Amino acid sequence: MRYNLPLFCRLLYHATGYPVWLYDGGEVIYAFPEEASLYPPAEEYLDTIRRWKKQMVCYQTDLTYYYGYFLLPEGQEIMLGPVSSISYDKDKLYAMRRQLQVPKEQAMVFEAFMTKIPTTNIGTFVHFLTYSYYLLTGECITMDDLVGAGEDFSPLYQNVHNQYLEEIYQPADELAYENIYWQENRLLNIVEHGNIETLPDFSRIQIPNYLWNLPTDNLEYLKYTSIVVLALVCRAAIRGGLSCGFSFRMEESYMQKIISMRSAESIGVLLAHAVTDFTSHVAGLKLIHRSDNMLMEAIRYVQENCTQAITVCDVAAHVGYSRTYLAKKFKEELHFSVSSFIMRCRLEKAKELLRYTAKSLSEISACLGFSSQSHFQKAFRDAFGTTPLAYRRTGDIRQDTPLPAVPDSLRIPDGDEAQ
């Protein structure tokens, strides 16, 4: 294959953020970005790599950062890097500057250049090199080809792999790890089986910290681990019978909120709410006998469409039964009416909108299909013993019961079922 190599190098940089050098006849003829020309790889590295006479090399320096190298069929060479698996600290940048013979007066510019290069673990970097070389030449370089059989040409396995092994097998508190495993399983079992009554009061603790004793000073790391917890909880809810579509929409909604949050405390509170939310929805399904697919489908339909102006007739039409038969089945099996369940789902959604959005009461009322704002306020107060505005300020309710239990004040007589 033949490429416009300077253009290929530029696109390679834009795709990865790794500096790229193109050599012809042993001399640099192109570097990208432009400031990369000020900090070329040390000649000693190039000399060592060239002696190996390999088509592709991943070279680790004695400061543990690494370069990628391609020897092309036409004799040109491409170098990518330096790349590191961890962020650079001041000491490492100082050592690199001396090794690459960067003048002291360029120290700040050099550090800014280096810190723009994304950190990448060595496995990902090697796979990227093999893919890029295939694009350039049509040849597939395997890991065995890259590292060799017992040769000492590459520090890739000698240093980095040994370093990883030391980290993996260093002494650790095995009992602590075992405890983490059982804590995770306990939480996911609660969600999967809808055991809302045994769910701990997660609103008072940080779930990631509760499970793994994570530090909360690194907000981005806390967000990542919280998203992992959210994904596990979502899958547990699906195993518990919640529909995939509804579960993934819930997961995406909570995920977007976590990403936008700016404090560890708010992330913990939101994640606790998400766990309770998923568990409550599964608990609603557990009230239904598994053989009664019609009731399960009716429950799902209401939960997924509670923000629409749905009626009992809409639910009945969706499951393919008459309104009268559906109302009778709800009363016999679940001991409350369809319209009461629709109301409760709307009010649960109202709590989310009050707590996690800035929507006004009139907007929430219209969003949830209430006939008026006053109707919404009265229904909320009758259900939870507090007003919507008071709940927004404090997040507290006096009689908060999990779905789909319905307070007597919201139960509608059979004669109102047609509403």
Short mmCIF file of C-alpha atoms in Angstrom, two decimals, residues 72-365:
data_model
loop_
_atom_site.label_atom_id
_atom_site.label_comp_id
_atom_site.label_asym_id
_atom_site.label_seq_id
_atom_site.Cartn_x
_atom_site.Cartn_y
_atom_site.Cartn_z
CA LEU A 72 8.31 0.74 6.10
CA PRO A 73 9.10 -1.31 2.94
CA GLU A 74 10.40 1.81 1.13
CA GLY A 75 12.91 2.44 3.93
CA GLN A 76 11.09 5.30 5.66
CA GLU A 77 10.65 5.14 9.41
CA ILE A 78 7.86 6.41 11.68
CA MET A 79 8.19 7.04 15.42
CA LEU A 80 5.25 7.69 17.75
CA GLY A 81 5.51 8.88 21.33
CA PRO A 82 6.60 9.30 23.97
CA VAL A 83 3.61 7.63 25.64
CA SER A 84 3.20 6.76 29.31
CA SER A 85 0.66 4.68 31.22
CA ILE A 86 0.64 7.19 34.11
CA SER A 87 0.59 10.97 34.33
CA TYR A 88 3.93 12.72 34.45
CA ASP A 89 5.05 14.28 37.72
CA LYS A 90 7.63 17.05 38.07
CA ASP A 91 10.50 14.68 38.81
CA LYS A 92 9.82 12.52 35.77
CA LEU A 93 9.47 15.53 33.48
CA TYR A 94 12.78 16.88 34.77
CA ALA A 95 14.51 13.55 34.10
CA MET A 96 12.99 13.36 30.60
CA ARG A 97 14.07 16.91 29.83
CA ARG A 98 17.66 16.06 30.73
CA GLN A 99 17.56 12.80 28.80
CA LEU A 100 16.22 14.51 25.67
CA GLN A 101 18.66 17.42 26.19
CA VAL A 102 15.93 20.07 26.29
CA PRO A 103 17.39 23.50 27.26
CA LYS A 104 16.34 24.81 30.68
CA GLU A 105 14.74 27.88 29.15
CA GLN A 106 12.31 25.61 27.28
CA ALA A 107 11.28 23.69 30.40
CA MET A 108 7.77 25.14 30.70
CA VAL A 109 7.04 24.69 26.99
CA PHE A 110 8.34 21.11 27.12
CA GLU A 111 6.19 20.26 30.15
CA ALA A 112 3.11 21.72 28.48
CA PHE A 113 3.86 19.64 25.37
CA MET A 114 4.28 16.42 27.36
CA THR A 115 1.18 16.82 29.52
CA LYS A 116 -0.98 17.12 26.39
CA ILE A 117 -0.07 13.57 25.35
CA PRO A 118 -2.81 11.18 26.55
CA THR A 119 -1.83 8.44 29.00
CA THR A 120 -2.25 4.97 27.51
CA ASN A 121 -1.55 1.54 28.94
CA ILE A 122 1.05 -0.45 27.05
CA GLY A 123 -1.36 -3.17 25.90
CA THR A 124 -3.62 -0.64 24.19
CA PHE A 125 -0.61 1.09 22.65
CA VAL A 126 0.75 -2.18 21.20
CA HIS A 127 -2.63 -3.08 19.67
CA PHE A 128 -2.81 0.40 18.15
CA LEU A 129 0.67 -0.07 16.64
CA THR A 130 -0.23 -3.41 15.03
CA TYR A 131 -3.42 -1.90 13.59
CA SER A 132 -1.61 1.16 12.19
CA TYR A 133 1.14 -0.96 10.65
CA TYR A 134 -1.51 -3.10 8.96
CA LEU A 135 -3.12 0.02 7.48
CA LEU A 136 0.26 1.17 6.16
CA THR A 137 1.56 -2.11 4.72
CA GLY A 138 -1.21 -4.69 4.67
CA GLU A 139 0.95 -6.92 6.88
CA CYS A 140 -0.19 -8.24 10.25
CA ILE A 141 2.42 -8.19 13.01
CA THR A 142 1.57 -10.58 15.86
CA MET A 143 2.59 -10.14 19.47
CA ASP A 144 5.16 -12.92 19.05
CA ASP A 145 6.65 -11.12 16.05
CA LEU A 146 6.82 -7.92 18.04
CA VAL A 147 8.41 -9.30 21.20
CA GLY A 148 10.37 -12.22 19.75
CA ALA A 149 11.14 -15.58 21.26
CA GLY A 150 13.50 -14.99 24.14
CA GLU A 151 15.39 -12.14 22.46
CA ASP A 152 16.57 -9.22 24.51
CA PHE A 153 15.72 -6.60 21.89
CA SER A 154 12.59 -5.28 23.59
CA PRO A 155 12.10 -4.26 27.21
CA LEU A 156 8.35 -4.62 26.63
CA TYR A 157 7.97 -7.88 28.53
CA GLN A 158 11.16 -7.71 30.54
CA ASN A 159 10.35 -4.49 32.39
CA VAL A 160 6.71 -3.54 32.01
CA HIS A 161 5.29 -7.02 32.38
CA ASN A 162 7.45 -7.67 35.45
CA GLN A 163 6.31 -4.35 36.92
CA TYR A 164 2.65 -5.32 36.45
CA LEU A 165 3.27 -8.72 38.01
CA GLU A 166 4.82 -7.08 41.06
CA GLU A 167 1.76 -4.84 41.46
CA ILE A 168 -0.67 -7.73 41.05
CA TYR A 169 1.07 -10.07 43.45
CA GLN A 170 2.14 -7.60 46.09
CA PRO A 171 0.85 -8.46 49.61
CA ALA A 172 -2.77 -7.49 50.02
CA ASP A 173 -5.56 -7.85 52.51
CA GLU A 174 -7.40 -10.76 50.89
CA LEU A 175 -10.13 -10.60 53.53
CA ALA A 176 -10.87 -6.99 52.53
CA TYR A 177 -11.21 -7.96 48.85
CA GLU A 178 -13.46 -10.88 49.76
CA ASN A 179 -15.61 -8.50 51.80
CA ILE A 180 -15.92 -6.16 48.78
CA TYR A 181 -17.09 -9.08 46.65
CA TRP A 182 -19.81 -10.06 49.13
CA GLN A 183 -20.91 -6.45 49.60
CA GLU A 184 -21.39 -6.09 45.85
CA ASN A 185 -23.32 -9.35 45.63
CA ARG A 186 -25.53 -8.38 48.54
CA LEU A 187 -26.46 -5.08 46.91
CA LEU A 188 -27.12 -6.64 43.49
CA ASN A 189 -29.22 -9.45 45.00
CA ILE A 190 -31.37 -6.88 46.79
CA VAL A 191 -31.99 -5.10 43.48
CA GLU A 192 -32.57 -8.29 41.45
CA HIS A 193 -35.13 -9.63 43.92
CA GLY A 194 -36.81 -6.28 44.61
CA ASN A 195 -36.19 -6.57 48.36
CA ILE A 196 -36.90 -2.93 49.04
CA GLU A 197 -37.62 -3.62 52.71
CA THR A 198 -34.08 -4.94 53.25
CA LEU A 199 -32.36 -2.19 51.26
CA PRO A 200 -30.03 -0.33 53.64
CA ASP A 201 -30.39 3.40 54.06
CA PHE A 202 -27.99 4.17 51.20
CA SER A 203 -29.14 7.80 51.12
CA ARG A 204 -26.94 8.41 54.18
CA ILE A 205 -23.72 6.95 52.76
CA GLN A 206 -21.52 6.99 49.67
CA ILE A 207 -22.16 3.73 47.84
CA PRO A 208 -18.76 3.54 46.08
CA ASN A 209 -17.03 4.29 49.37
CA TYR A 210 -19.31 1.80 51.13
CA LEU A 211 -18.34 -0.94 48.69
CA TRP A 212 -14.70 -0.22 47.96
CA ASN A 213 -13.49 2.43 50.43
CA LEU A 214 -12.68 4.75 47.55
CA PRO A 215 -11.20 8.18 48.18
CA THR A 216 -13.62 10.97 47.34
CA ASP A 217 -11.03 13.63 46.53
CA ASN A 218 -10.67 12.41 42.93
CA LEU A 219 -14.04 13.38 41.52
CA GLU A 220 -13.52 11.93 38.03
CA TYR A 221 -12.48 8.56 39.43
CA LEU A 222 -15.50 8.58 41.71
CA LYS A 223 -17.75 9.29 38.73
CA TYR A 224 -16.29 6.38 36.76
CA THR A 225 -16.75 3.90 39.60
CA SER A 226 -20.27 5.19 40.27
CA ILE A 227 -21.17 4.62 36.63
CA VAL A 228 -19.85 1.05 36.97
CA VAL A 229 -22.12 0.53 40.01
CA LEU A 230 -25.03 1.98 38.04
CA ALA A 231 -24.41 -0.44 35.16
CA LEU A 232 -24.28 -3.43 37.53
CA VAL A 233 -27.50 -2.34 39.24
CA CYS A 234 -29.23 -1.87 35.87
CA ARG A 235 -28.31 -5.42 34.80
CA ALA A 236 -29.49 -6.79 38.15
CA ALA A 237 -32.86 -5.08 37.61
CA ILE A 238 -33.13 -6.62 34.14
CA ARG A 239 -32.45 -10.05 35.63
CA GLY A 240 -35.21 -9.25 38.09
CA GLY A 241 -37.72 -8.78 35.28
CA LEU A 242 -37.53 -5.07 34.42
CA SER A 243 -37.67 -4.51 30.67
CA CYS A 244 -34.37 -3.82 28.90
CA GLY A 245 -35.63 -0.65 27.24
CA PHE A 246 -36.91 0.91 30.43
CA SER A 247 -33.84 -0.16 32.44
CA PHE A 248 -31.36 1.26 29.95
CA ARG A 249 -33.29 4.54 29.70
CA MET A 250 -33.16 4.84 33.48
CA GLU A 251 -29.45 4.01 33.45
CA GLU A 252 -28.71 6.62 30.79
CA SER A 253 -30.69 9.28 32.66
CA TYR A 254 -28.83 8.69 35.92
CA MET A 255 -25.51 8.39 34.09
CA GLN A 256 -25.92 11.84 32.53
CA LYS A 257 -26.70 13.31 35.95
CA ILE A 258 -23.62 11.70 37.51
CA ILE A 259 -21.37 13.06 34.76
CA SER A 260 -22.59 16.61 35.39
CA MET A 261 -22.23 16.54 39.18
CA ARG A 262 -19.53 18.51 40.97
CA SER A 263 -19.28 16.99 44.43
CA ALA A 264 -18.71 13.56 45.90
CA GLU A 265 -21.67 13.98 48.25
CA SER A 266 -24.14 14.72 45.44
CA ILE A 267 -22.91 11.69 43.48
CA GLY A 268 -23.43 9.46 46.51
CA VAL A 269 -26.95 10.76 47.13
CA LEU A 270 -27.95 10.37 43.48
CA LEU A 271 -26.52 6.84 43.24
CA ALA A 272 -28.39 5.86 46.39
CA HIS A 273 -31.57 7.20 44.82
CA ALA A 274 -30.87 5.21 41.62
CA VAL A 275 -30.42 1.96 43.58
CA THR A 276 -33.69 2.55 45.42
CA ASP A 277 -35.43 3.47 42.16
CA PHE A 278 -34.37 0.29 40.35
CA THR A 279 -35.19 -1.87 43.39
CA SER A 280 -38.63 -0.29 43.73
CA HIS A 281 -39.51 -0.97 40.12
CA VAL A 282 -38.43 -4.61 40.44
CA ALA A 283 -40.43 -4.84 43.68
CA GLY A 284 -43.52 -3.79 41.74
CA LEU A 285 -43.04 -6.67 39.35
CA LYS A 286 -42.49 -9.15 42.18
CA LEU A 287 -46.03 -8.55 43.41
CA ILE A 288 -47.30 -10.18 40.26
CA HIS A 289 -47.36 -13.91 39.78
CA ARG A 290 -44.78 -14.78 37.15
CA SER A 291 -47.27 -16.76 35.07
CA ASP A 292 -49.52 -13.74 34.60
CA ASN A 293 -47.80 -12.06 31.66
CA MET A 294 -50.72 -9.70 31.11
CA LEU A 295 -50.32 -8.03 34.51
CA MET A 296 -46.57 -7.80 34.12
CA GLU A 297 -46.95 -6.11 30.76
CA ALA A 298 -49.56 -3.71 32.17
CA ILE A 299 -47.21 -2.74 35.02
CA ARG A 300 -44.33 -2.16 32.60
CA TYR A 301 -46.51 -0.06 30.30
CA VAL A 302 -47.61 2.22 33.13
CA GLN A 303 -44.08 2.60 34.49
CA GLU A 304 -42.66 3.46 31.08
CA ASN A 305 -45.44 5.88 30.11
CA CYS A 306 -46.38 7.54 33.38
CA THR A 307 -45.32 10.94 32.00
CA GLN A 308 -47.94 10.61 29.27
CA ALA A 309 -51.65 11.31 29.74
CA ILE A 310 -52.50 7.60 29.79
CA THR A 311 -55.81 6.24 31.05
CA VAL A 312 -57.02 2.85 32.22
CA CYS A 313 -58.47 2.31 28.75
CA ASP A 314 -55.02 2.94 27.22
CA VAL A 315 -53.46 0.31 29.48
CA ALA A 316 -56.22 -2.19 28.68
CA ALA A 317 -55.84 -1.59 24.94
CA HIS A 318 -52.08 -2.11 25.20
CA VAL A 319 -52.41 -5.53 26.83
CA GLY A 320 -55.36 -6.55 24.62
CA TYR A 321 -58.06 -6.92 27.27
CA SER A 322 -61.18 -4.98 28.18
CA ARG A 323 -61.01 -2.18 30.73
CA THR A 324 -63.40 -4.09 32.99
CA TYR A 325 -61.34 -7.29 32.94
CA LEU A 326 -58.08 -5.41 33.57
CA ALA A 327 -59.60 -3.50 36.50
CA LYS A 328 -60.90 -6.73 38.01
CA LYS A 329 -57.51 -8.49 37.67
CA PHE A 330 -55.70 -5.56 39.32
CA LYS A 331 -58.13 -5.57 42.25
CA GLU A 332 -57.95 -9.35 42.70
CA GLU A 333 -54.19 -9.78 42.32
CA LEU A 334 -52.74 -6.48 43.53
CA HIS A 335 -55.52 -5.13 45.77
CA PHE A 336 -55.55 -1.64 44.28
CA SER A 337 -56.91 -0.02 41.15
CA VAL A 338 -55.22 0.68 37.83
CA SER A 339 -55.79 4.41 38.14
CA SER A 340 -54.25 4.40 41.63
CA PHE A 341 -51.17 2.72 40.25
CA ILE A 342 -50.93 5.26 37.41
CA MET A 343 -51.18 8.05 39.98
CA ARG A 344 -48.49 6.54 42.18
CA CYS A 345 -46.07 6.16 39.25
CA ARG A 346 -46.63 9.80 38.32
CA LEU A 347 -45.96 10.93 41.87
CA GLU A 348 -42.75 8.88 42.08
CA LYS A 349 -41.63 10.56 38.86
CA ALA A 350 -42.60 13.92 40.39
CA LYS A 351 -40.17 13.29 43.26
CA GLU A 352 -37.34 12.80 40.77
CA LEU A 353 -38.23 15.96 38.86
CA LEU A 354 -38.48 17.99 42.07
CA ARG A 355 -35.17 16.75 43.41
CA TYR A 356 -33.00 16.61 40.32
CA THR A 357 -34.35 19.26 37.94
CA ALA A 358 -35.19 22.97 38.13
CA LYS A 359 -38.63 22.54 36.53
CA SER A 360 -41.39 24.64 38.07
CA LEU A 361 -44.47 23.08 39.69
CA SER A 362 -46.59 24.05 36.70
CA GLU A 363 -44.09 22.42 34.31
CA ILE A 364 -43.99 19.23 36.37
CA SER A 365 -47.78 19.18 36.63
#
